[in-house]
Amino acid sequence: MEPPTKKAHGEKETGRLEAFSDGVFAIAITLLVLDLKAPDVAASGASAPELAKALLRQWPSYVGLVTSFFTVLIMWVHHHAILRNVRKTDAWLHFANGCLLFGVTFVPYPTSILASYFETPAAKMAAAFYAGTFVFIAICFYLFIRAAFREPLLSPDASQAFISKTCHDYLFGPPAYLLATVAAFLDVRLSLAICTILWIFWATTITKNTRA
């Protein structure tokens, strides 16, 4: 049996981490869609207007799905862009990535809670729980970035402009989502508006940063 050969200098070693992460992101997004349920109307005797009204009554589920879907999607895009600048992995990067993926897999649960309690007296608590989940994820994402952008792990052609801009932009993640969490106790719609503005901001940020 031939001895294992050493990896060529500069060869990327992040393939397994990226493949595993892509699978987790895909599962989390799929679970979000599975939370949508058929309206509770008589399947055999419901009229078209009744079904339409029942579908419209589920609008909180649609709002939660859109906000969570695009937030997770944009996190995946950022995750991919970050790892393009990384050549090697180590235990710290794997653990930081694992904490981030834990938060991502948890997203469908607070999304379901928000949809279920949006039009009840517990709506503010549900929205705070939802936004608070993204506080945790934002912290994990920043730790992931710091773990990935350490000098020994970077690719020789890593973009220093992208690294600097990404580290700067993600400092705003935790306090921004914390603001959304606090806002939930004042107005649920305000909290969701902040979360929506944030995923639009992250989408704009990654578009600009990849051109840096």
Short mmCIF file of C-alpha atoms in Angstrom, two decimals:
data_model
loop_
_atom_site.label_atom_id
_atom_site.label_comp_id
_atom_site.label_asym_id
_atom_site.label_seq_id
_atom_site.Cartn_x
_atom_site.Cartn_y
_atom_site.Cartn_z
CA MET A 1 0.00 0.00 0.00
CA GLU A 2 1.36 3.41 -0.96
CA PRO A 3 1.80 5.96 1.83
CA PRO A 4 -0.61 8.92 1.78
CA THR A 5 0.75 11.85 -0.16
CA LYS A 6 0.88 15.35 1.27
CA LYS A 7 -1.51 17.94 -0.10
CA ALA A 8 -0.05 20.18 -2.73
CA HIS A 9 0.99 23.60 -1.48
CA GLY A 10 -1.94 26.02 -1.72
CA GLU A 11 -4.58 23.32 -2.26
CA LYS A 12 -7.89 24.13 -0.56
CA GLU A 13 -8.83 21.88 2.35
CA THR A 14 -12.28 23.30 3.07
CA GLY A 15 -14.28 20.94 0.83
CA ARG A 16 -15.76 18.78 3.57
CA LEU A 17 -16.67 21.76 5.74
CA GLU A 18 -18.36 23.51 2.81
CA ALA A 19 -20.26 20.38 1.71
CA PHE A 20 -21.52 19.70 5.24
CA SER A 21 -22.54 23.33 5.70
CA ASP A 22 -24.37 23.45 2.36
CA GLY A 23 -26.39 20.42 3.41
CA VAL A 24 -27.38 22.01 6.71
CA PHE A 25 -28.41 25.27 5.04
CA ALA A 26 -30.50 23.30 2.51
CA ILE A 27 -32.26 21.31 5.24
CA ALA A 28 -33.03 24.46 7.26
CA ILE A 29 -34.60 26.17 4.24
CA THR A 30 -36.63 23.06 3.42
CA LEU A 31 -37.97 22.84 6.97
CA LEU A 32 -39.19 26.44 6.71
CA VAL A 33 -41.41 25.54 3.78
CA LEU A 34 -42.71 22.40 5.48
CA ASP A 35 -44.17 24.56 8.26
CA LEU A 36 -46.88 25.80 5.91
CA LYS A 37 -50.09 23.87 6.56
CA ALA A 38 -53.28 23.43 4.56
CA PRO A 39 -56.06 25.77 5.81
CA ASP A 40 -58.50 24.28 8.30
CA VAL A 41 -61.61 24.24 6.13
CA ALA A 42 -63.88 21.39 5.06
CA ALA A 43 -62.02 19.84 2.13
CA SER A 44 -65.15 18.44 0.55
CA GLY A 45 -67.56 21.30 1.05
CA ALA A 46 -65.47 24.47 1.13
CA SER A 47 -66.25 27.13 -1.47
CA ALA A 48 -63.58 29.08 -3.35
CA PRO A 49 -64.19 32.29 -1.32
CA GLU A 50 -63.93 30.34 1.97
CA LEU A 51 -60.65 28.78 0.91
CA ALA A 52 -59.33 32.16 -0.23
CA LYS A 53 -60.20 33.70 3.15
CA ALA A 54 -58.56 30.79 4.98
CA LEU A 55 -55.40 31.19 2.90
CA LEU A 56 -55.30 34.91 3.63
CA ARG A 57 -55.69 34.27 7.36
CA GLN A 58 -52.37 32.42 7.22
CA TRP A 59 -50.47 35.56 6.22
CA PRO A 60 -48.28 35.50 9.36
CA SER A 61 -46.88 32.18 8.14
CA TYR A 62 -46.03 33.73 4.78
CA VAL A 63 -44.32 36.71 6.44
CA GLY A 64 -42.26 34.43 8.68
CA LEU A 65 -41.35 32.19 5.75
CA VAL A 66 -40.17 35.05 3.54
CA THR A 67 -38.14 36.75 6.28
CA SER A 68 -36.52 33.53 7.49
CA PHE A 69 -35.97 32.09 4.00
CA PHE A 70 -34.11 35.10 2.69
CA THR A 71 -32.15 35.54 5.92
CA VAL A 72 -30.91 31.93 5.74
CA LEU A 73 -30.30 32.20 1.99
CA ILE A 74 -28.19 35.34 2.40
CA MET A 75 -26.26 33.75 5.26
CA TRP A 76 -25.42 30.88 2.91
CA VAL A 77 -24.23 33.32 0.23
CA HIS A 78 -22.02 35.10 2.78
CA HIS A 79 -20.75 31.77 4.10
CA HIS A 80 -19.74 30.75 0.58
CA ALA A 81 -18.02 34.09 -0.12
CA ILE A 82 -16.08 33.93 3.15
CA LEU A 83 -14.78 30.42 2.54
CA ARG A 84 -13.58 31.37 -0.95
CA ASN A 85 -10.84 33.26 0.88
CA VAL A 86 -9.93 30.33 3.15
CA ARG A 87 -7.52 27.53 2.21
CA LYS A 88 -7.21 25.48 5.41
CA THR A 89 -9.39 24.53 8.36
CA ASP A 90 -8.68 23.75 11.99
CA ALA A 91 -10.62 22.82 15.12
CA TRP A 92 -11.53 26.43 15.97
CA LEU A 93 -13.03 27.02 12.53
CA HIS A 94 -14.98 23.76 12.67
CA PHE A 95 -16.41 24.58 16.12
CA ALA A 96 -17.27 28.16 15.11
CA ASN A 97 -18.93 26.85 11.96
CA GLY A 98 -20.79 24.24 14.02
CA CYS A 99 -22.20 26.90 16.36
CA LEU A 100 -23.38 28.90 13.36
CA LEU A 101 -25.04 25.85 11.81
CA PHE A 102 -26.76 25.10 15.13
CA GLY A 103 -28.37 28.53 14.96
CA VAL A 104 -29.35 28.02 11.32
CA THR A 105 -31.04 24.68 12.01
CA PHE A 106 -32.97 26.30 14.89
CA VAL A 107 -34.52 29.03 12.70
CA PRO A 108 -37.61 27.01 11.61
CA TYR A 109 -38.75 26.67 15.24
CA PRO A 110 -39.02 30.39 16.16
CA THR A 111 -40.46 30.98 12.69
CA SER A 112 -43.24 28.50 13.51
CA ILE A 113 -43.79 30.10 16.93
CA LEU A 114 -44.07 33.55 15.35
CA ALA A 115 -46.60 32.35 12.77
CA SER A 116 -48.69 30.53 15.38
CA TYR A 117 -48.88 33.38 17.92
CA PHE A 118 -48.71 36.47 15.69
CA GLU A 119 -52.39 37.34 16.18
CA THR A 120 -52.62 36.40 19.87
CA PRO A 121 -51.81 38.27 23.11
CA ALA A 122 -48.46 36.40 23.12
CA ALA A 123 -47.38 37.99 19.82
CA LYS A 124 -44.77 40.27 21.38
CA MET A 125 -43.07 37.39 23.17
CA ALA A 126 -43.12 35.31 19.97
CA ALA A 127 -41.55 38.14 17.97
CA ALA A 128 -38.91 38.72 20.65
CA PHE A 129 -38.07 35.01 20.63
CA TYR A 130 -37.81 35.12 16.83
CA ALA A 131 -35.57 38.20 16.69
CA GLY A 132 -33.55 36.96 19.66
CA THR A 133 -32.66 33.84 17.70
CA PHE A 134 -30.97 36.05 15.12
CA VAL A 135 -29.02 37.84 17.85
CA PHE A 136 -27.46 34.47 18.68
CA ILE A 137 -26.88 33.66 15.00
CA ALA A 138 -25.31 37.08 14.35
CA ILE A 139 -22.86 36.52 17.22
CA CYS A 140 -22.04 33.04 15.89
CA PHE A 141 -21.54 34.41 12.38
CA TYR A 142 -19.12 37.03 13.61
CA LEU A 143 -17.17 34.39 15.55
CA PHE A 144 -17.12 32.25 12.40
CA ILE A 145 -15.70 35.16 10.42
CA ARG A 146 -12.97 35.80 12.99
CA ALA A 147 -12.10 32.09 13.04
CA ALA A 148 -11.98 31.88 9.23
CA PHE A 149 -9.97 35.04 8.63
CA ARG A 150 -6.93 34.06 10.69
CA GLU A 151 -3.67 34.36 8.77
CA PRO A 152 -2.66 30.66 8.84
CA LEU A 153 -5.96 29.64 7.22
CA LEU A 154 -6.19 32.23 4.44
CA SER A 155 -5.62 31.51 0.78
CA PRO A 156 -2.58 33.16 -0.80
CA ASP A 157 -4.91 35.19 -3.04
CA ALA A 158 -7.38 36.14 -0.27
CA SER A 159 -8.94 39.58 -0.76
CA GLN A 160 -7.85 41.80 2.12
CA ALA A 161 -10.42 44.41 1.08
CA PHE A 162 -13.21 41.82 1.33
CA ILE A 163 -11.91 40.57 4.70
CA SER A 164 -11.71 44.06 6.18
CA LYS A 165 -15.14 45.12 4.91
CA THR A 166 -16.82 41.90 6.04
CA CYS A 167 -15.37 42.08 9.56
CA HIS A 168 -16.49 45.71 9.80
CA ASP A 169 -20.02 45.14 8.50
CA TYR A 170 -20.73 42.15 10.74
CA LEU A 171 -19.98 44.14 13.87
CA PHE A 172 -23.43 45.70 13.36
CA GLY A 173 -25.26 42.35 13.26
CA PRO A 174 -25.69 41.54 16.97
CA PRO A 175 -26.74 45.05 18.11
CA ALA A 176 -29.10 45.44 15.14
CA TYR A 177 -30.92 42.20 15.90
CA LEU A 178 -30.90 43.08 19.59
CA LEU A 179 -32.72 46.27 18.62
CA ALA A 180 -35.29 44.15 16.77
CA THR A 181 -35.70 41.99 19.88
CA VAL A 182 -36.34 45.00 22.12
CA ALA A 183 -38.65 46.53 19.50
CA ALA A 184 -40.80 43.37 19.60
CA PHE A 185 -42.05 44.37 23.07
CA LEU A 186 -43.19 47.70 21.65
CA ASP A 187 -44.61 46.66 18.29
CA VAL A 188 -44.40 43.27 16.58
CA ARG A 189 -44.55 44.78 13.10
CA LEU A 190 -41.69 47.13 13.90
CA SER A 191 -39.56 44.18 14.97
CA LEU A 192 -40.32 42.29 11.75
CA ALA A 193 -39.65 45.42 9.71
CA ILE A 194 -36.18 45.69 11.26
CA CYS A 195 -35.49 42.02 10.50
CA THR A 196 -36.62 42.55 6.91
CA ILE A 197 -34.47 45.66 6.51
CA LEU A 198 -31.50 43.70 7.86
CA TRP A 199 -31.71 40.84 5.35
CA ILE A 200 -32.00 43.41 2.56
CA PHE A 201 -28.95 45.17 4.01
CA TRP A 202 -26.95 41.91 4.12
CA ALA A 203 -27.96 41.16 0.52
CA THR A 204 -26.70 44.59 -0.56
CA THR A 205 -23.54 44.18 1.52
CA ILE A 206 -22.46 40.88 -0.02
CA THR A 207 -23.07 42.29 -3.51
CA LYS A 208 -20.78 45.22 -2.79
CA ASN A 209 -18.17 43.25 -0.83
CA THR A 210 -17.63 40.68 -3.55
CA ARG A 211 -16.69 43.52 -5.86
CA ALA A 212 -14.12 44.83 -3.34
#
